Each structure stands twice: as structure tokens, then as C-alpha cells.
Amino acid sequence: WETEGIIKEGVETYRTSGHNAWVNIMYGCNNFCTYCIVPYVRGRERSRRVEDILSEIKTLISSKKYKTITLLGQNVNSYGKDFGDGKTNFVYLLSRICELEGDFKVKFMTSHPKDFSLELIDFIASNEKMSHAIHLPVQSGSDRVLKLMNRSYTAEHYKNLVKNIYDKIPDASLTTDIIVGFPMETEDDFVKTLDLLDFCHYAGVFGFVYSKREGTPAEKFEGQIDDKTKQDRITRLFSRQREIQKADLPKMVGKEFEAMAEVDERKVALKLDSGKTVKVDKMGLIDGEIYRVKVTDICGGELIGEIVKYGGER
């Protein structure tokens, strides 16, 4: 797709992601987070043309194989800014995609909190083709660390975003990325990140121990954290997240959800929009078919359910 900063179209993509199709909508990044090498190796943001993206997605939908279209970019929320036409932005692109005929859901990643707009939240809430699974990386709950990372937002700004998401999309399934052990991160900074977990009630957390990337500003920061402290913090992060998820699971009992069957020689899974799996009577499940399932119980952290509707539109 991309060679030496030039976006090339018409190149067939080799896909191995089951019923989900990954579709790049842009390349590069303008944000220069101090831990990240992407802007230096991939260059500035370059958006693909709307019509090229639509053409690719039409082909995917017409194949009947893909039930989910996941849009990719280092910061999808800034899509179209490089066009400078005052019209083409991420919500506009989503609206054009959702106008396409077919039975599919739209996801996207990754988002940057500084560009995640209220307009986008409203669009997700109002359009049935938009997935309510939202990945919104925070990286840290400490304003001091966020500033060191050059993230350009505060913890309070992030919390307000999360509040707006849950207010407009009550069934939103929110996930995030968090880095622990960033240079000069204190115990107090880390505790603020733990507190953020309590506020956000994430469906999932992708936690990472900070490691140096050659060529990034953070590589040369003073106050590098020792490995023992990093490991202690990542362990505590995941432990707190497990406690929150365990407490939140019972809230799903008695509720109905749409789920897609993933059936192959290795596994059979009935997956919700959030990515969670529901264990049901698997006899007769058809790969790629959409079912309506009611969660009836929880066993060992696993959702148990029964199918209440077979097939049909989402």
C-alpha cells in the first residue's frame, strides 16, 4: 500500500483476519509522543481518498465474507485534515461508509483523545452500523506523565470524554492502552492511573511496560524506572483491572446481545460486539451468522447464555 511515503492504490491485500477486514484509511502520524518512533519512520499523516476507501469496502462487503470493517490509522480521528477542504473529516468518512448497503459493523482504531469529538460520539450513538466497541488509549492517568509523553490532553479531559461516551452510548465497551514505568513516573503518578481504571470501567486494558525506543526523546529522559518497579506496577495494573471486570460481569446477566458465530476446525465461539465470548449450546451454529443471545449466568468468569433468535439482520 505504501512505498517511500507514497500511497499506492489497487494493490490486492492478503487478509487472514476471519470475518473482520482491516482497512487502512491513513498513514503516518503528526503527534510525536515522546515514546513513539512512528512519526520518524512513517512520516506525517497522509489520508487515503474517500472514494478509494469506499471502493475497497464495497468489494469486501460484496464478498459476503466480512461482517466487520475495522478502519486503521495511527490517529483515525484526524483523518482528512491533510486535504484542507474543510469538509472531509472522520465523521464524514464514517457517514459515507455507513450509507453502503450490506450487513456489517464498522469499528476503528486507533483514536487519540485530543481529537475524539462529541460529533463522533453522537454519530456512533445514532448509526446502527457503528460498533459500540471503542478503543481509546489513555497511556496514563497522571497529568504530569501525560505531559512528559506529549499526549496533549489531561486526565480530566479524558474522563469527560468517557463520561460523554457512556451518557450517549450506555452499552459502550471501552478498551484502552496504558504504559507503566515511563521515565520519572512516581508511585503517586501510578496510583492516579489505577484510579482512572475505577472511573472508566474498561472492558479490557492493553498494558505495557515502558521500554526504550531508539531515536525517541524518552530514550534520553532522566529518571528511567528499574525493571523490578515496572513489573510490580504492571502486575498491580492487571490485578486491579481483573477485579473491576469481575465486578462488572454480573451486570450483563439477563440482558440480550447480538453475537457472531466463529466456527472453524480449531474453535467455536459466539462473540459479542465487545469481543467477549458467550458459551452456549454450540450445536448447529453457522460460521459468520448473527445470533441474538441472552446472558443467563456466569461461571468462572465466563459468560453463559442461550440463543433467543437465530439469524437475521443485526
C-alpha positions as CSV (number, residue, x, y, z in Angstrom):
1,W,0.0,0.0,0.0
2,E,2.7,2.5,0.8
3,T,6.2,3.0,-0.5
4,E,8.6,5.8,0.4
5,G,5.7,8.0,1.6
6,I,3.5,7.4,-1.5
7,I,0.1,5.7,-1.1
8,K,-0.4,3.2,-3.8
9,E,-3.9,2.0,-4.7
10,G,-5.1,-1.1,-6.5
11,V,-2.7,-3.5,-4.7
12,E,-4.6,-6.6,-3.6
13,T,-4.5,-7.1,0.2
14,Y,-3.8,-10.5,1.7
15,R,-6.2,-11.0,4.6
16,T,-6.1,-13.6,7.4
17,S,-8.5,-12.0,9.9
18,G,-11.6,-14.2,9.6
19,H,-14.8,-12.2,9.3
20,N,-13.0,-8.9,10.2
21,A,-11.4,-6.9,7.4
22,W,-8.7,-4.3,8.3
23,V,-8.8,-1.3,6.1
24,N,-6.2,1.4,6.3
25,I,-7.6,4.9,5.9
26,M,-4.4,6.9,6.5
27,Y,-0.7,6.5,7.2
28,G,1.9,8.3,9.3
29,C,1.4,10.5,12.4
30,N,1.7,14.1,13.4
31,N,1.6,13.7,17.2
32,F,5.2,13.0,18.2
33,C,4.5,11.2,21.5
34,T,7.9,11.1,23.2
35,Y,7.9,7.3,23.4
36,C,6.9,6.6,19.8
37,I,9.0,6.1,16.7
38,V,6.1,6.2,14.2
39,P,6.4,9.8,13.0
40,Y,10.1,9.4,12.4
41,V,9.8,6.2,10.3
42,R,6.4,6.6,8.7
43,G,6.3,10.4,8.2
44,R,3.4,12.9,8.6
45,E,-0.2,12.0,8.3
46,R,-1.5,11.1,4.8
47,S,-5.1,10.2,4.3
48,R,-6.4,8.0,1.5
49,R,-9.1,9.3,-0.8
50,V,-12.7,8.7,0.4
51,E,-13.6,7.1,-2.9
52,D,-10.7,4.7,-2.8
53,I,-11.6,3.6,0.7
54,L,-15.3,3.2,-0.3
55,S,-14.3,1.1,-3.3
56,E,-12.2,-1.3,-1.2
57,I,-15.0,-1.7,1.4
58,K,-17.7,-2.3,-1.3
59,T,-15.6,-5.2,-2.6
60,L,-15.2,-6.6,0.9
61,I,-18.9,-6.3,1.6
62,S,-19.9,-7.9,-1.7
63,S,-17.8,-10.9,-0.9
64,K,-20.3,-11.8,1.9
65,K,-17.3,-13.0,4.0
66,Y,-16.6,-9.9,6.1
67,K,-19.1,-8.9,8.8
68,T,-16.9,-6.3,10.4
69,I,-14.9,-3.5,8.8
70,T,-12.1,-2.1,11.0
71,L,-10.7,1.2,9.9
72,L,-7.0,1.7,10.7
73,G,-4.7,4.7,11.3
74,Q,-2.3,5.9,13.9
75,N,-4.9,8.6,14.7
76,V,-8.1,7.9,12.8
77,N,-9.8,10.9,14.4
78,S,-7.6,13.3,12.4
79,Y,-8.5,11.7,9.1
80,G,-8.9,14.2,6.2
81,K,-7.2,17.1,7.9
82,D,-4.4,17.0,5.3
83,F,-7.0,17.5,2.5
84,G,-7.7,21.0,3.8
85,D,-11.1,21.2,2.2
86,G,-13.0,21.9,5.4
87,K,-15.4,19.1,4.7
88,T,-13.6,15.7,4.7
89,N,-13.2,14.5,8.3
90,F,-13.5,11.2,10.1
91,V,-17.3,11.5,10.7
92,Y,-17.9,12.4,7.1
93,L,-15.9,9.2,6.1
94,L,-17.9,7.1,8.5
95,S,-21.2,8.5,7.2
96,R,-20.3,7.6,3.6
97,I,-19.3,4.1,4.7
98,C,-22.5,3.5,6.7
99,E,-24.5,4.5,3.7
100,L,-23.3,1.4,1.9
101,E,-25.7,-1.4,1.6
102,G,-25.0,-4.6,3.4
103,D,-25.0,-6.3,6.8
104,F,-21.8,-5.2,8.5
105,K,-20.5,-3.3,11.5
106,V,-17.8,-0.6,11.5
107,K,-15.0,-0.4,14.0
108,F,-11.9,1.8,14.1
109,M,-8.5,2.1,15.8
110,T,-6.6,3.9,17.0
111,S,-8.1,7.0,18.4
112,H,-6.3,9.9,20.0
113,P,-8.3,11.5,22.9
114,K,-7.3,15.1,21.9
115,D,-9.2,14.6,18.6
116,F,-12.1,12.4,19.7
117,S,-15.0,14.7,19.1
118,L,-18.5,14.9,20.6
119,E,-19.7,14.8,16.9
120,L,-18.1,11.4,16.6
121,I,-19.8,10.2,19.8
122,D,-23.2,11.3,18.6
123,F,-22.6,9.6,15.2
124,I,-21.7,6.3,16.9
125,A,-24.8,6.5,19.1
126,S,-27.2,7.2,16.2
127,N,-26.0,4.9,13.5
128,E,-26.8,1.2,13.8
129,K,-23.9,0.1,11.7
130,M,-21.4,1.6,14.1
131,S,-19.9,-0.8,16.7
132,H,-20.1,0.3,20.3
133,A,-16.7,-1.2,21.0
134,I,-14.4,1.8,21.3
135,H,-10.7,1.7,21.8
136,L,-9.5,4.9,23.4
137,P,-5.8,4.8,24.5
138,V,-5.1,6.9,27.6
139,Q,-1.5,5.7,28.4
140,S,-1.5,7.3,31.9
141,G,-3.9,8.8,34.5
142,S,-1.3,11.3,35.6
143,D,-1.2,14.8,34.1
144,R,2.5,15.1,34.8
145,V,3.2,11.8,32.9
146,L,0.9,12.7,30.1
147,K,2.8,16.0,29.6
148,L,6.1,14.1,29.6
149,M,4.6,11.8,27.0
150,N,3.5,14.8,24.9
151,R,-0.1,13.5,24.8
152,S,-1.7,17.0,24.6
153,Y,-4.6,16.2,26.9
154,T,-5.3,15.9,30.7
155,A,-6.8,13.1,32.7
156,E,-9.8,15.3,33.3
157,H,-10.3,15.9,29.5
158,Y,-10.1,12.1,29.1
159,K,-12.6,11.4,31.9
160,N,-15.1,13.9,30.3
161,L,-14.8,12.0,27.0
162,V,-15.5,8.8,28.8
163,K,-18.5,10.3,30.6
164,N,-19.9,11.6,27.3
165,I,-19.4,8.2,25.7
166,Y,-21.3,6.4,28.5
167,D,-24.0,9.0,28.6
168,K,-24.7,8.8,24.8
169,I,-23.8,5.1,24.4
170,P,-24.8,3.3,27.6
171,D,-23.7,-0.1,26.3
172,A,-20.3,1.1,25.0
173,S,-17.5,-1.4,25.5
174,L,-14.4,0.7,26.2
175,T,-10.8,-0.5,25.9
176,T,-7.5,1.3,26.3
177,D,-3.7,1.2,26.2
178,I,-1.6,2.0,29.3
179,I,2.1,2.3,29.7
180,V,3.6,1.8,33.2
181,G,7.1,2.7,34.3
182,F,7.5,5.7,32.0
183,P,10.6,7.7,32.9
184,M,10.1,9.8,36.1
185,E,6.7,8.1,36.8
186,T,6.3,8.2,40.6
187,E,4.2,5.9,42.8
188,D,1.6,8.7,43.1
189,D,1.5,9.0,39.3
190,F,0.9,5.3,39.0
191,V,-1.9,5.4,41.7
192,K,-3.7,8.0,39.6
193,T,-3.7,5.5,36.7
194,L,-5.2,2.9,39.0
195,D,-7.8,5.4,40.0
196,L,-8.6,6.0,36.3
197,L,-9.4,2.3,35.9
198,D,-12.0,2.7,38.7
199,F,-13.6,5.6,36.9
200,C,-13.6,4.2,33.3
201,H,-14.6,0.6,34.0
202,Y,-12.8,-0.7,30.9
203,A,-13.9,-3.9,29.2
204,G,-10.3,-4.5,28.5
205,V,-6.8,-3.0,29.1
206,F,-3.7,-3.5,27.0
207,G,-1.0,-2.8,29.5
208,F,2.7,-2.3,28.5
209,V,5.9,-1.9,30.5
210,Y,7.8,1.1,29.1
211,S,10.8,0.2,27.0
212,K,13.2,2.5,25.2
213,R,12.8,3.1,21.5
214,E,16.0,4.3,19.8
215,G,15.5,7.7,18.3
216,T,12.7,8.9,20.6
217,P,13.0,11.7,23.1
218,A,12.0,9.5,26.0
219,E,15.1,7.3,25.4
220,K,17.2,10.0,26.8
221,F,15.0,11.1,29.6
222,E,16.4,11.1,33.1
223,G,14.6,9.1,35.8
224,Q,14.4,5.8,34.0
225,I,12.5,3.3,36.1
226,D,14.1,0.0,37.2
227,D,12.7,-3.3,35.9
228,K,11.5,-4.5,39.4
229,T,9.3,-1.4,39.8
230,K,7.9,-1.7,36.3
231,Q,7.0,-5.4,36.8
232,D,5.4,-4.6,40.2
233,R,3.3,-1.9,38.6
234,I,2.1,-3.9,35.5
235,T,1.1,-6.7,37.9
236,R,-0.9,-4.4,40.0
237,L,-2.5,-2.8,37.0
238,F,-3.8,-6.1,35.6
239,S,-4.9,-7.2,39.1
240,R,-7.0,-4.0,39.5
241,Q,-8.5,-4.4,36.0
242,R,-9.4,-8.1,36.7
243,E,-11.2,-7.0,39.9
244,I,-13.2,-4.4,38.0
245,Q,-14.1,-6.7,35.2
246,K,-15.2,-9.4,37.6
247,A,-17.5,-7.0,39.4
248,D,-18.9,-5.7,36.1
249,L,-19.8,-9.1,34.6
250,P,-22.9,-9.8,36.7
251,K,-24.4,-6.6,35.2
252,M,-24.7,-8.5,31.9
253,V,-26.8,-11.3,33.3
254,G,-30.4,-11.1,32.0
255,K,-29.5,-8.8,29.1
256,E,-29.7,-9.7,25.4
257,F,-26.9,-9.1,22.9
258,E,-26.2,-9.7,19.2
259,A,-23.3,-12.0,18.6
260,M,-21.5,-13.6,15.7
261,A,-20.5,-17.2,15.5
262,E,-16.9,-18.0,14.7
263,V,-16.6,-21.6,13.7
264,D,-13.6,-23.4,12.3
265,E,-11.6,-26.6,12.8
266,R,-9.9,-25.1,15.9
267,K,-12.7,-23.3,17.8
268,V,-16.3,-22.5,18.1
269,A,-17.1,-19.1,19.6
270,L,-20.1,-16.8,19.9
271,K,-18.6,-13.3,20.1
272,L,-20.3,-10.2,21.3
273,D,-19.6,-6.8,19.7
274,S,-17.3,-6.1,22.7
275,G,-15.2,-9.1,21.9
276,K,-16.4,-11.1,24.9
277,T,-17.4,-14.7,24.3
278,V,-20.7,-16.3,25.4
279,K,-20.8,-20.0,26.0
280,V,-24.0,-21.6,24.5
281,D,-25.2,-24.9,23.1
282,K,-22.9,-24.9,20.1
283,M,-24.8,-27.4,18.0
284,G,-25.8,-26.1,14.7
285,L,-24.0,-22.8,14.9
286,I,-23.1,-21.4,11.4
287,D,-19.9,-19.6,10.9
288,G,-20.4,-15.9,10.3
289,E,-24.1,-16.0,11.2
290,I,-25.5,-13.4,13.6
291,Y,-27.5,-14.6,16.6
292,R,-29.3,-12.9,19.5
293,V,-28.2,-14.3,22.8
294,K,-29.4,-13.8,26.3
295,V,-26.8,-14.0,29.1
296,T,-28.2,-16.3,31.8
297,D,-25.3,-16.9,34.2
298,I,-21.6,-16.5,34.9
299,C,-19.3,-19.5,35.6
300,G,-15.6,-19.0,36.5
301,G,-15.5,-15.6,34.8
302,E,-17.2,-17.0,31.6
303,L,-20.5,-15.7,30.3
304,I,-23.2,-18.4,29.9
305,G,-26.1,-17.8,27.6
306,E,-28.9,-19.1,25.5
307,I,-29.8,-18.2,21.9
308,V,-33.1,-16.4,21.6
309,K,-33.1,-15.6,17.9
310,Y,-31.3,-17.4,15.1
311,G,-30.0,-15.5,12.0
312,G,-31.4,-12.3,10.6
313,E,-30.1,-8.8,10.2
314,R,-28.1,-7.2,13.0
